[in-house]
Amino acid sequence: MGIRSCSAVLGALAAVMAGCSSDHKAGNGPPVLTSTPTPTAYGMIASPLDPYMLSDKQEQTVLKASDLLARQCLRGFGIATTGPVLPLVGMNGVIRERNSRTFVDLQDAQRYGYHKSAAFLDPRASPSIRASSPTSSPAASPRPSGLSAEGEILLKGGDQPGGTALKTYQGRKVPEYGCRGEARAKLTQGLTLPSKVKSQSNGLRAAQLHVVDLRKQAIAELVKDARYRDVMKRWSTCMKQAGHVYANPRAAMRDARWRTPEATQAEIDTAVADTRCRLQVNYLGIIGSVRAAYEQRLVERDAPVLRGVRTYLDQVAANAGKALGERPLD
């Protein structure tokens, strides 16, 4: 997404949010919602913070370029690679998929119980692995392809066995943060983060974590909001009427009894009741709208910094696209 197209998205999103809440200003108490939608699936309410993260396409471009540059660096040290050496699933992909799995649609609940929910996701596995196996194990996680111990150190930087740092290898200076760090440095060379975004060595990660931190701040405000407590109470009452006693959906989803290879009938019954109760009390609509209103306040408060973050991410993605175009994989 280019800077101009991003600006258009931000403007459109602001207009949408204006129709949902009449009070975004920080310090004015709980935001007043003029309307509350009734979504039937996760993600139907836009997050005002999403435009300040890498898009899915941008993230894939950055990940592939990072891997390509790291592999080229390793080849410079005589380390051959037969496949990716860096993960091709990034922060955005993990966060978005995990968030989407906090709500189980009725069809999945009837078949898998909670076994396709966030409670069972291995954060290191790729979306394709998780889609094919609801209970994928950590062993299914992608690993670097056949790197030796020295190759791993060259990739990530750090100490050799015995605790001494690897400064040179075959007469060449090893990058301070390994080939992974060199790839990152090439993608961010000459770029500047807003001064309020804290970063030691990984500016890209810092930029994204700044937005993640704002999202956490919004959630912290959400859980203190009376509307949040009310919808949780109504959900719990609905569940109790169906024969299941839980204080909140997280407790139901993470019940220790569900840690079985396959969903039991008790788990399926609970998951089905959970989904039906969430829809009955408009859990998604209320939680999503109130959270979005708190996020919008933070967007307005942090607007100059977020614009700088957006520009930085667009520039990193552009550099990644150039790297892939100029250095195709062989």
mmCIF file of C-alpha atoms in Angstrom:
data_model
loop_
_atom_site.group_PDB
_atom_site.id
_atom_site.type_symbol
_atom_site.label_atom_id
_atom_site.label_comp_id
_atom_site.label_asym_id
_atom_site.label_seq_id
_atom_site.Cartn_x
_atom_site.Cartn_y
_atom_site.Cartn_z
ATOM 1 C CA MET A 1 0.000 0.000 0.000
ATOM 2 C CA GLY A 2 1.515 3.311 -1.058
ATOM 3 C CA ILE A 3 1.456 6.457 1.040
ATOM 4 C CA ARG A 4 -1.287 8.083 -1.043
ATOM 5 C CA SER A 5 -3.507 4.998 -1.004
ATOM 6 C CA CYS A 6 -2.880 4.634 2.722
ATOM 7 C CA SER A 7 -4.044 8.218 3.289
ATOM 8 C CA ALA A 8 -7.240 7.432 1.432
ATOM 9 C CA VAL A 9 -7.825 4.385 3.636
ATOM 10 C CA LEU A 10 -7.215 6.440 6.774
ATOM 11 C CA GLY A 11 -9.694 9.070 5.638
ATOM 12 C CA ALA A 12 -12.339 6.496 4.828
ATOM 13 C CA LEU A 13 -11.816 4.727 8.127
ATOM 14 C CA ALA A 14 -12.155 7.971 10.047
ATOM 15 C CA ALA A 15 -15.469 8.594 8.332
ATOM 16 C CA VAL A 16 -16.705 5.106 9.224
ATOM 17 C CA MET A 17 -15.647 5.498 12.839
ATOM 18 C CA ALA A 18 -17.344 8.881 13.059
ATOM 19 C CA GLY A 19 -20.609 7.121 12.363
ATOM 20 C CA CYS A 20 -20.043 4.671 15.215
ATOM 21 C CA SER A 21 -18.992 6.999 18.008
ATOM 22 C CA SER A 22 -19.681 10.644 18.810
ATOM 23 C CA ASP A 23 -16.897 11.026 21.390
ATOM 24 C CA HIS A 24 -13.305 10.064 20.619
ATOM 25 C CA LYS A 25 -11.428 12.746 22.530
ATOM 26 C CA ALA A 26 -9.094 11.455 25.222
ATOM 27 C CA GLY A 27 -10.090 12.251 28.775
ATOM 28 C CA ASN A 28 -13.839 12.625 28.099
ATOM 29 C CA GLY A 29 -14.886 9.433 29.859
ATOM 30 C CA PRO A 30 -16.233 6.338 28.119
ATOM 31 C CA PRO A 31 -16.797 6.942 24.393
ATOM 32 C CA VAL A 32 -20.456 7.285 23.427
ATOM 33 C CA LEU A 33 -21.521 4.971 20.619
ATOM 34 C CA THR A 34 -24.292 6.293 18.411
ATOM 35 C CA SER A 35 -24.863 2.842 16.905
ATOM 36 C CA THR A 36 -23.713 -0.734 17.472
ATOM 37 C CA PRO A 37 -23.533 -3.213 14.594
ATOM 38 C CA THR A 38 -24.444 -6.886 14.969
ATOM 39 C CA PRO A 39 -21.629 -8.814 13.267
ATOM 40 C CA THR A 40 -21.777 -12.588 12.993
ATOM 41 C CA ALA A 41 -18.052 -13.171 12.453
ATOM 42 C CA TYR A 42 -14.785 -11.773 13.750
ATOM 43 C CA GLY A 43 -13.236 -8.891 11.804
ATOM 44 C CA MET A 44 -16.433 -7.270 10.571
ATOM 45 C CA ILE A 45 -15.706 -4.138 12.653
ATOM 46 C CA ALA A 46 -12.697 -2.213 11.363
ATOM 47 C CA SER A 47 -9.824 -1.460 13.717
ATOM 48 C CA PRO A 48 -8.588 2.148 13.472
ATOM 49 C CA LEU A 49 -5.064 0.861 14.178
ATOM 50 C CA ASP A 50 -4.909 -1.664 11.335
ATOM 51 C CA PRO A 51 -3.856 0.916 8.696
ATOM 52 C CA TYR A 52 -0.708 1.576 10.716
ATOM 53 C CA MET A 53 0.553 -2.001 10.429
ATOM 54 C CA LEU A 54 2.057 -3.645 7.363
ATOM 55 C CA SER A 55 -0.612 -4.995 5.046
ATOM 56 C CA ASP A 56 -0.568 -8.752 4.450
ATOM 57 C CA LYS A 57 0.997 -8.205 1.020
ATOM 58 C CA GLN A 58 3.619 -5.823 2.393
ATOM 59 C CA GLU A 59 4.513 -8.208 5.187
ATOM 60 C CA GLN A 60 5.024 -11.100 2.792
ATOM 61 C CA THR A 61 7.229 -8.901 0.598
ATOM 62 C CA VAL A 62 9.352 -7.872 3.596
ATOM 63 C CA LEU A 63 9.643 -11.443 4.893
ATOM 64 C CA LYS A 64 10.677 -12.850 1.529
ATOM 65 C CA ALA A 65 13.183 -10.060 0.949
ATOM 66 C CA SER A 66 14.658 -10.528 4.443
ATOM 67 C CA ASP A 67 15.103 -14.239 3.800
ATOM 68 C CA LEU A 68 16.654 -13.632 0.386
ATOM 69 C CA LEU A 69 19.156 -11.091 1.715
ATOM 70 C CA ALA A 70 20.061 -13.308 4.667
ATOM 71 C CA ARG A 71 20.681 -16.260 2.353
ATOM 72 C CA GLN A 72 22.889 -14.123 0.132
ATOM 73 C CA CYS A 73 24.865 -13.059 3.193
ATOM 74 C CA LEU A 74 25.342 -16.691 4.227
ATOM 75 C CA ARG A 75 26.511 -17.622 0.729
ATOM 76 C CA GLY A 76 29.141 -14.918 1.054
ATOM 77 C CA PHE A 77 30.563 -16.947 3.940
ATOM 78 C CA GLY A 78 30.382 -20.168 1.935
ATOM 79 C CA ILE A 79 27.227 -21.437 3.671
ATOM 80 C CA ALA A 80 24.871 -23.031 1.148
ATOM 81 C CA THR A 81 21.123 -23.022 1.802
ATOM 82 C CA THR A 82 18.428 -25.224 0.310
ATOM 83 C CA GLY A 83 15.389 -23.276 1.448
ATOM 84 C CA PRO A 84 14.205 -20.392 3.637
ATOM 85 C CA VAL A 85 16.393 -19.585 6.631
ATOM 86 C CA LEU A 86 14.044 -17.002 8.159
ATOM 87 C CA PRO A 87 10.347 -17.392 9.043
ATOM 88 C CA LEU A 88 7.886 -16.531 6.308
ATOM 89 C CA VAL A 89 5.088 -15.929 8.808
ATOM 90 C CA GLY A 90 5.375 -12.501 10.426
ATOM 91 C CA MET A 91 3.955 -10.583 13.350
ATOM 92 C CA ASN A 92 0.906 -9.421 11.404
ATOM 93 C CA GLY A 93 -0.005 -12.889 10.213
ATOM 94 C CA VAL A 94 0.289 -14.403 13.672
ATOM 95 C CA ILE A 95 -1.664 -11.601 15.381
ATOM 96 C CA ARG A 96 -4.451 -11.513 12.830
ATOM 97 C CA GLU A 97 -4.953 -15.244 12.760
ATOM 98 C CA ARG A 98 -4.830 -15.581 16.533
ATOM 99 C CA ASN A 99 -7.345 -12.761 16.964
ATOM 100 C CA SER A 100 -9.657 -14.273 14.375
ATOM 101 C CA ARG A 101 -9.604 -17.572 16.276
ATOM 102 C CA THR A 102 -10.880 -15.961 19.486
ATOM 103 C CA PHE A 103 -14.350 -16.473 18.003
ATOM 104 C CA VAL A 104 -15.340 -19.931 16.755
ATOM 105 C CA ASP A 105 -18.064 -19.954 14.127
ATOM 106 C CA LEU A 106 -20.935 -22.336 14.682
ATOM 107 C CA GLN A 107 -19.919 -24.836 12.000
ATOM 108 C CA ASP A 108 -16.406 -25.225 13.448
ATOM 109 C CA ALA A 109 -17.764 -25.385 16.989
ATOM 110 C CA GLN A 110 -20.091 -28.248 16.012
ATOM 111 C CA ARG A 111 -17.221 -30.182 14.424
ATOM 112 C CA TYR A 112 -14.080 -29.264 16.374
ATOM 113 C CA GLY A 113 -15.297 -27.723 19.620
ATOM 114 C CA TYR A 114 -12.521 -25.329 20.597
ATOM 115 C CA HIS A 115 -9.788 -27.283 18.795
ATOM 116 C CA LYS A 116 -9.566 -24.675 16.030
ATOM 117 C CA SER A 117 -9.627 -21.739 18.421
ATOM 118 C CA ALA A 118 -6.783 -19.522 19.599
ATOM 119 C CA ALA A 119 -6.401 -21.767 22.646
ATOM 120 C CA PHE A 120 -4.946 -24.504 20.445
ATOM 121 C CA LEU A 121 -2.821 -22.477 18.032
ATOM 122 C CA ASP A 122 0.927 -23.011 18.039
ATOM 123 C CA PRO A 123 2.261 -19.450 17.504
ATOM 124 C CA ARG A 124 5.302 -20.781 15.646
ATOM 125 C CA ALA A 125 3.418 -22.777 13.029
ATOM 126 C CA SER A 126 2.384 -21.327 9.686
ATOM 127 C CA PRO A 127 -1.278 -20.642 8.856
ATOM 128 C CA SER A 128 -1.235 -23.384 6.226
ATOM 129 C CA ILE A 129 -0.006 -25.943 8.747
ATOM 130 C CA ARG A 130 -2.616 -24.882 11.278
ATOM 131 C CA ALA A 131 -5.412 -24.959 8.706
ATOM 132 C CA SER A 132 -4.617 -28.543 7.803
ATOM 133 C CA SER A 133 -4.235 -29.710 11.399
ATOM 134 C CA PRO A 134 -6.379 -28.147 14.151
ATOM 135 C CA THR A 135 -4.071 -29.611 16.803
ATOM 136 C CA SER A 136 -0.707 -29.048 15.120
ATOM 137 C CA SER A 137 2.238 -29.558 17.437
ATOM 138 C CA PRO A 138 5.370 -27.462 17.914
ATOM 139 C CA ALA A 139 7.232 -30.033 15.856
ATOM 140 C CA ALA A 140 5.259 -28.857 12.823
ATOM 141 C CA SER A 141 6.828 -25.405 13.024
ATOM 142 C CA PRO A 142 9.046 -24.384 10.099
ATOM 143 C CA ARG A 143 12.792 -24.518 10.829
ATOM 144 C CA PRO A 144 15.831 -23.176 8.979
ATOM 145 C CA SER A 145 16.847 -25.570 6.222
ATOM 146 C CA GLY A 146 19.836 -27.705 7.183
ATOM 147 C CA LEU A 147 22.089 -25.008 8.636
ATOM 148 C CA SER A 148 25.140 -26.124 10.556
ATOM 149 C CA ALA A 149 25.835 -24.807 14.057
ATOM 150 C CA GLU A 150 28.202 -22.246 12.524
ATOM 151 C CA GLY A 151 25.549 -21.339 9.972
ATOM 152 C CA GLU A 152 23.043 -20.695 12.746
ATOM 153 C CA ILE A 153 25.508 -18.376 14.508
ATOM 154 C CA LEU A 154 26.257 -16.564 11.257
ATOM 155 C CA LEU A 155 22.533 -16.190 10.632
ATOM 156 C CA LYS A 156 21.519 -14.875 14.032
ATOM 157 C CA GLY A 157 24.747 -13.490 15.471
ATOM 158 C CA GLY A 158 25.775 -14.326 19.013
ATOM 159 C CA ASP A 159 28.368 -16.449 20.766
ATOM 160 C CA GLN A 160 30.070 -19.648 19.749
ATOM 161 C CA PRO A 161 30.067 -22.672 22.063
ATOM 162 C CA GLY A 162 32.231 -21.595 24.975
ATOM 163 C CA GLY A 163 30.885 -18.055 25.071
ATOM 164 C CA THR A 164 33.199 -16.195 22.681
ATOM 165 C CA ALA A 165 31.605 -13.973 20.056
ATOM 166 C CA LEU A 166 32.157 -14.917 16.412
ATOM 167 C CA LYS A 167 33.824 -11.795 14.997
ATOM 168 C CA THR A 168 35.190 -13.173 11.724
ATOM 169 C CA TYR A 169 34.587 -16.251 9.609
ATOM 170 C CA GLN A 170 36.889 -17.396 6.831
ATOM 171 C CA GLY A 171 38.602 -14.021 6.876
ATOM 172 C CA ARG A 172 35.393 -11.975 6.631
ATOM 173 C CA LYS A 173 33.883 -9.795 9.345
ATOM 174 C CA VAL A 174 30.640 -11.181 10.717
ATOM 175 C CA PRO A 175 27.786 -8.618 10.875
ATOM 176 C CA GLU A 176 27.028 -7.496 14.416
ATOM 177 C CA TYR A 177 23.619 -9.137 14.441
ATOM 178 C CA GLY A 178 24.444 -11.872 11.970
ATOM 179 C CA CYS A 179 23.138 -12.232 8.444
ATOM 180 C CA ARG A 180 19.628 -11.697 9.728
ATOM 181 C CA GLY A 181 20.728 -8.310 11.060
ATOM 182 C CA GLU A 182 22.476 -7.460 7.805
ATOM 183 C CA ALA A 183 19.281 -8.184 5.868
ATOM 184 C CA ARG A 184 17.328 -5.993 8.232
ATOM 185 C CA ALA A 185 19.886 -3.196 7.960
ATOM 186 C CA LYS A 186 19.704 -3.225 4.160
ATOM 187 C CA LEU A 187 15.911 -2.927 4.206
ATOM 188 C CA THR A 188 15.944 -0.041 6.681
ATOM 189 C CA GLN A 189 19.105 1.749 5.553
ATOM 190 C CA GLY A 190 18.668 5.527 5.692
ATOM 191 C CA LEU A 191 15.188 5.316 7.220
ATOM 192 C CA THR A 192 14.255 7.097 10.433
ATOM 193 C CA LEU A 193 11.654 6.118 12.993
ATOM 194 C CA PRO A 194 9.692 8.756 14.909
ATOM 195 C CA SER A 195 11.656 9.700 18.035
ATOM 196 C CA LYS A 196 8.909 8.392 20.327
ATOM 197 C CA VAL A 197 9.259 4.876 18.915
ATOM 198 C CA LYS A 198 11.900 3.072 20.951
ATOM 199 C CA SER A 199 14.317 0.910 18.971
ATOM 200 C CA GLN A 200 17.728 -0.595 19.668
ATOM 201 C CA SER A 201 18.494 -2.586 16.536
ATOM 202 C CA ASN A 202 15.236 -3.675 14.896
ATOM 203 C CA GLY A 203 13.370 -0.611 13.718
ATOM 204 C CA LEU A 204 10.784 -2.594 11.770
ATOM 205 C CA ARG A 205 9.805 -4.625 14.799
ATOM 206 C CA ALA A 206 9.779 -1.496 16.970
ATOM 207 C CA ALA A 207 7.422 0.260 14.557
ATOM 208 C CA GLN A 208 4.961 -2.617 14.630
ATOM 209 C CA LEU A 209 5.253 -3.089 18.390
ATOM 210 C CA HIS A 210 4.392 0.582 18.873
ATOM 211 C CA VAL A 211 1.027 -0.090 17.242
ATOM 212 C CA VAL A 212 0.603 -3.346 19.165
ATOM 213 C CA ASP A 213 1.202 -1.434 22.398
ATOM 214 C CA LEU A 214 -1.522 1.071 21.477
ATOM 215 C CA ARG A 215 -3.876 -1.827 20.850
ATOM 216 C CA LYS A 216 -3.071 -3.186 24.310
ATOM 217 C CA GLN A 217 -3.797 0.230 25.805
ATOM 218 C CA ALA A 218 -7.204 0.238 24.120
ATOM 219 C CA ILE A 219 -7.959 -3.238 25.470
ATOM 220 C CA ALA A 220 -6.953 -2.105 28.969
ATOM 221 C CA GLU A 221 -9.545 0.663 28.706
ATOM 222 C CA LEU A 222 -12.104 -1.692 27.186
ATOM 223 C CA VAL A 223 -12.043 -4.155 30.089
ATOM 224 C CA LYS A 224 -12.734 -1.300 32.531
ATOM 225 C CA ASP A 225 -15.748 -0.132 30.524
ATOM 226 C CA ALA A 226 -19.192 -0.863 32.007
ATOM 227 C CA ARG A 227 -20.442 -2.105 28.620
ATOM 228 C CA TYR A 228 -17.724 -4.747 28.573
ATOM 229 C CA ARG A 229 -18.665 -5.961 32.050
ATOM 230 C CA ASP A 230 -22.342 -5.974 31.117
ATOM 231 C CA VAL A 231 -21.922 -8.080 27.987
ATOM 232 C CA MET A 232 -19.714 -10.537 29.901
ATOM 233 C CA LYS A 233 -22.371 -10.846 32.584
ATOM 234 C CA ARG A 234 -25.109 -11.437 30.019
ATOM 235 C CA TRP A 235 -22.959 -13.988 28.177
ATOM 236 C CA SER A 236 -22.266 -15.826 31.456
ATOM 237 C CA THR A 237 -25.980 -15.882 32.283
ATOM 238 C CA CYS A 238 -26.775 -17.284 28.838
ATOM 239 C CA MET A 239 -24.142 -19.985 29.258
ATOM 240 C CA LYS A 240 -25.443 -20.920 32.708
ATOM 241 C CA GLN A 241 -28.935 -21.324 31.284
ATOM 242 C CA ALA A 242 -27.424 -23.750 28.756
ATOM 243 C CA GLY A 243 -25.777 -25.717 31.572
ATOM 244 C CA HIS A 244 -22.235 -24.297 31.420
ATOM 245 C CA VAL A 245 -20.776 -22.164 34.210
ATOM 246 C CA TYR A 246 -18.019 -19.772 33.112
ATOM 247 C CA ALA A 247 -17.196 -16.160 33.939
ATOM 248 C CA ASN A 248 -16.080 -15.283 30.409
ATOM 249 C CA PRO A 249 -15.425 -16.835 26.975
ATOM 250 C CA ARG A 250 -11.687 -17.169 27.628
ATOM 251 C CA ALA A 251 -12.361 -19.404 30.618
ATOM 252 C CA ALA A 252 -14.630 -21.603 28.514
ATOM 253 C CA MET A 253 -12.196 -21.781 25.617
ATOM 254 C CA ARG A 254 -9.213 -22.650 27.837
ATOM 255 C CA ASP A 255 -10.911 -25.174 30.100
ATOM 256 C CA ALA A 256 -8.260 -27.776 30.989
ATOM 257 C CA ARG A 257 -10.729 -30.558 30.179
ATOM 258 C CA TRP A 258 -10.382 -29.768 26.480
ATOM 259 C CA ARG A 259 -6.683 -30.775 26.346
ATOM 260 C CA THR A 260 -7.445 -33.960 24.461
ATOM 261 C CA PRO A 261 -6.321 -35.109 20.994
ATOM 262 C CA GLU A 262 -9.832 -34.599 19.644
ATOM 263 C CA ALA A 263 -12.841 -32.668 20.836
ATOM 264 C CA THR A 264 -15.081 -34.498 23.300
ATOM 265 C CA GLN A 265 -18.846 -34.178 23.166
ATOM 266 C CA ALA A 266 -18.731 -32.019 26.306
ATOM 267 C CA GLU A 267 -16.294 -29.644 24.609
ATOM 268 C CA ILE A 268 -18.405 -29.464 21.468
ATOM 269 C CA ASP A 269 -21.562 -28.759 23.475
ATOM 270 C CA THR A 270 -19.774 -25.985 25.385
ATOM 271 C CA ALA A 271 -18.291 -24.424 22.255
ATOM 272 C CA VAL A 272 -21.652 -24.459 20.469
ATOM 273 C CA ALA A 273 -23.370 -22.836 23.455
ATOM 274 C CA ASP A 274 -20.545 -20.281 23.667
ATOM 275 C CA THR A 275 -20.940 -19.233 20.035
ATOM 276 C CA ARG A 276 -24.725 -19.052 20.280
ATOM 277 C CA CYS A 277 -24.557 -16.990 23.476
ATOM 278 C CA ARG A 278 -22.025 -14.575 21.981
ATOM 279 C CA LEU A 279 -24.318 -14.018 19.023
ATOM 280 C CA GLN A 280 -27.380 -13.701 21.277
ATOM 281 C CA VAL A 281 -25.858 -10.930 23.444
ATOM 282 C CA ASN A 282 -24.096 -9.260 20.476
ATOM 283 C CA TYR A 283 -20.712 -9.889 22.060
ATOM 284 C CA LEU A 284 -18.807 -9.167 18.830
ATOM 285 C CA GLY A 285 -20.709 -5.973 18.126
ATOM 286 C CA ILE A 286 -20.357 -4.462 21.581
ATOM 287 C CA ILE A 287 -16.775 -5.533 22.274
ATOM 288 C CA GLY A 288 -15.653 -4.595 18.758
ATOM 289 C CA SER A 289 -17.328 -1.177 18.737
ATOM 290 C CA VAL A 290 -16.150 -0.125 22.183
ATOM 291 C CA ARG A 291 -12.603 -1.318 21.519
ATOM 292 C CA ALA A 292 -12.545 0.503 18.178
ATOM 293 C CA ALA A 293 -13.711 3.707 19.873
ATOM 294 C CA TYR A 294 -10.862 3.538 22.388
ATOM 295 C CA GLU A 295 -8.433 2.782 19.555
ATOM 296 C CA GLN A 296 -9.670 5.812 17.645
ATOM 297 C CA ARG A 297 -8.910 8.025 20.631
ATOM 298 C CA LEU A 298 -5.357 6.713 20.673
ATOM 299 C CA VAL A 299 -5.023 7.243 16.918
ATOM 300 C CA GLU A 300 -6.026 10.887 17.330
ATOM 301 C CA ARG A 301 -3.748 11.368 20.330
ATOM 302 C CA ASP A 302 -0.776 9.694 18.624
ATOM 303 C CA ALA A 303 -1.473 10.886 15.067
ATOM 304 C CA PRO A 304 1.929 12.462 14.233
ATOM 305 C CA VAL A 305 3.834 9.417 15.478
ATOM 306 C CA LEU A 306 1.530 6.999 13.684
ATOM 307 C CA ARG A 307 1.920 8.906 10.428
ATOM 308 C CA GLY A 308 5.679 8.544 10.851
ATOM 309 C CA VAL A 309 5.293 4.825 11.524
ATOM 310 C CA ARG A 310 3.123 4.436 8.420
ATOM 311 C CA THR A 311 5.695 6.240 6.256
ATOM 312 C CA TYR A 312 8.508 4.121 7.699
ATOM 313 C CA LEU A 313 6.645 0.859 7.010
ATOM 314 C CA ASP A 314 5.819 1.904 3.457
ATOM 315 C CA GLN A 315 9.486 2.716 2.825
ATOM 316 C CA VAL A 316 10.645 -0.621 4.245
ATOM 317 C CA ALA A 317 8.116 -2.448 2.061
ATOM 318 C CA ALA A 318 9.280 -0.473 -0.988
ATOM 319 C CA ASN A 319 12.913 -1.391 -0.265
ATOM 320 C CA ALA A 320 11.902 -5.020 0.101
ATOM 321 C CA GLY A 321 10.153 -4.951 -3.250
ATOM 322 C CA LYS A 322 13.279 -3.531 -4.876
ATOM 323 C CA ALA A 323 15.419 -6.211 -3.249
ATOM 324 C CA LEU A 324 13.227 -8.957 -4.634
ATOM 325 C CA GLY A 325 13.096 -7.381 -8.070
ATOM 326 C CA GLU A 326 16.837 -6.802 -8.310
ATOM 327 C CA ARG A 327 17.923 -10.074 -6.741
ATOM 328 C CA PRO A 328 15.620 -12.883 -7.829
ATOM 329 C CA LEU A 329 15.983 -16.259 -6.166
ATOM 330 C CA ASP A 330 17.903 -18.803 -8.209
#
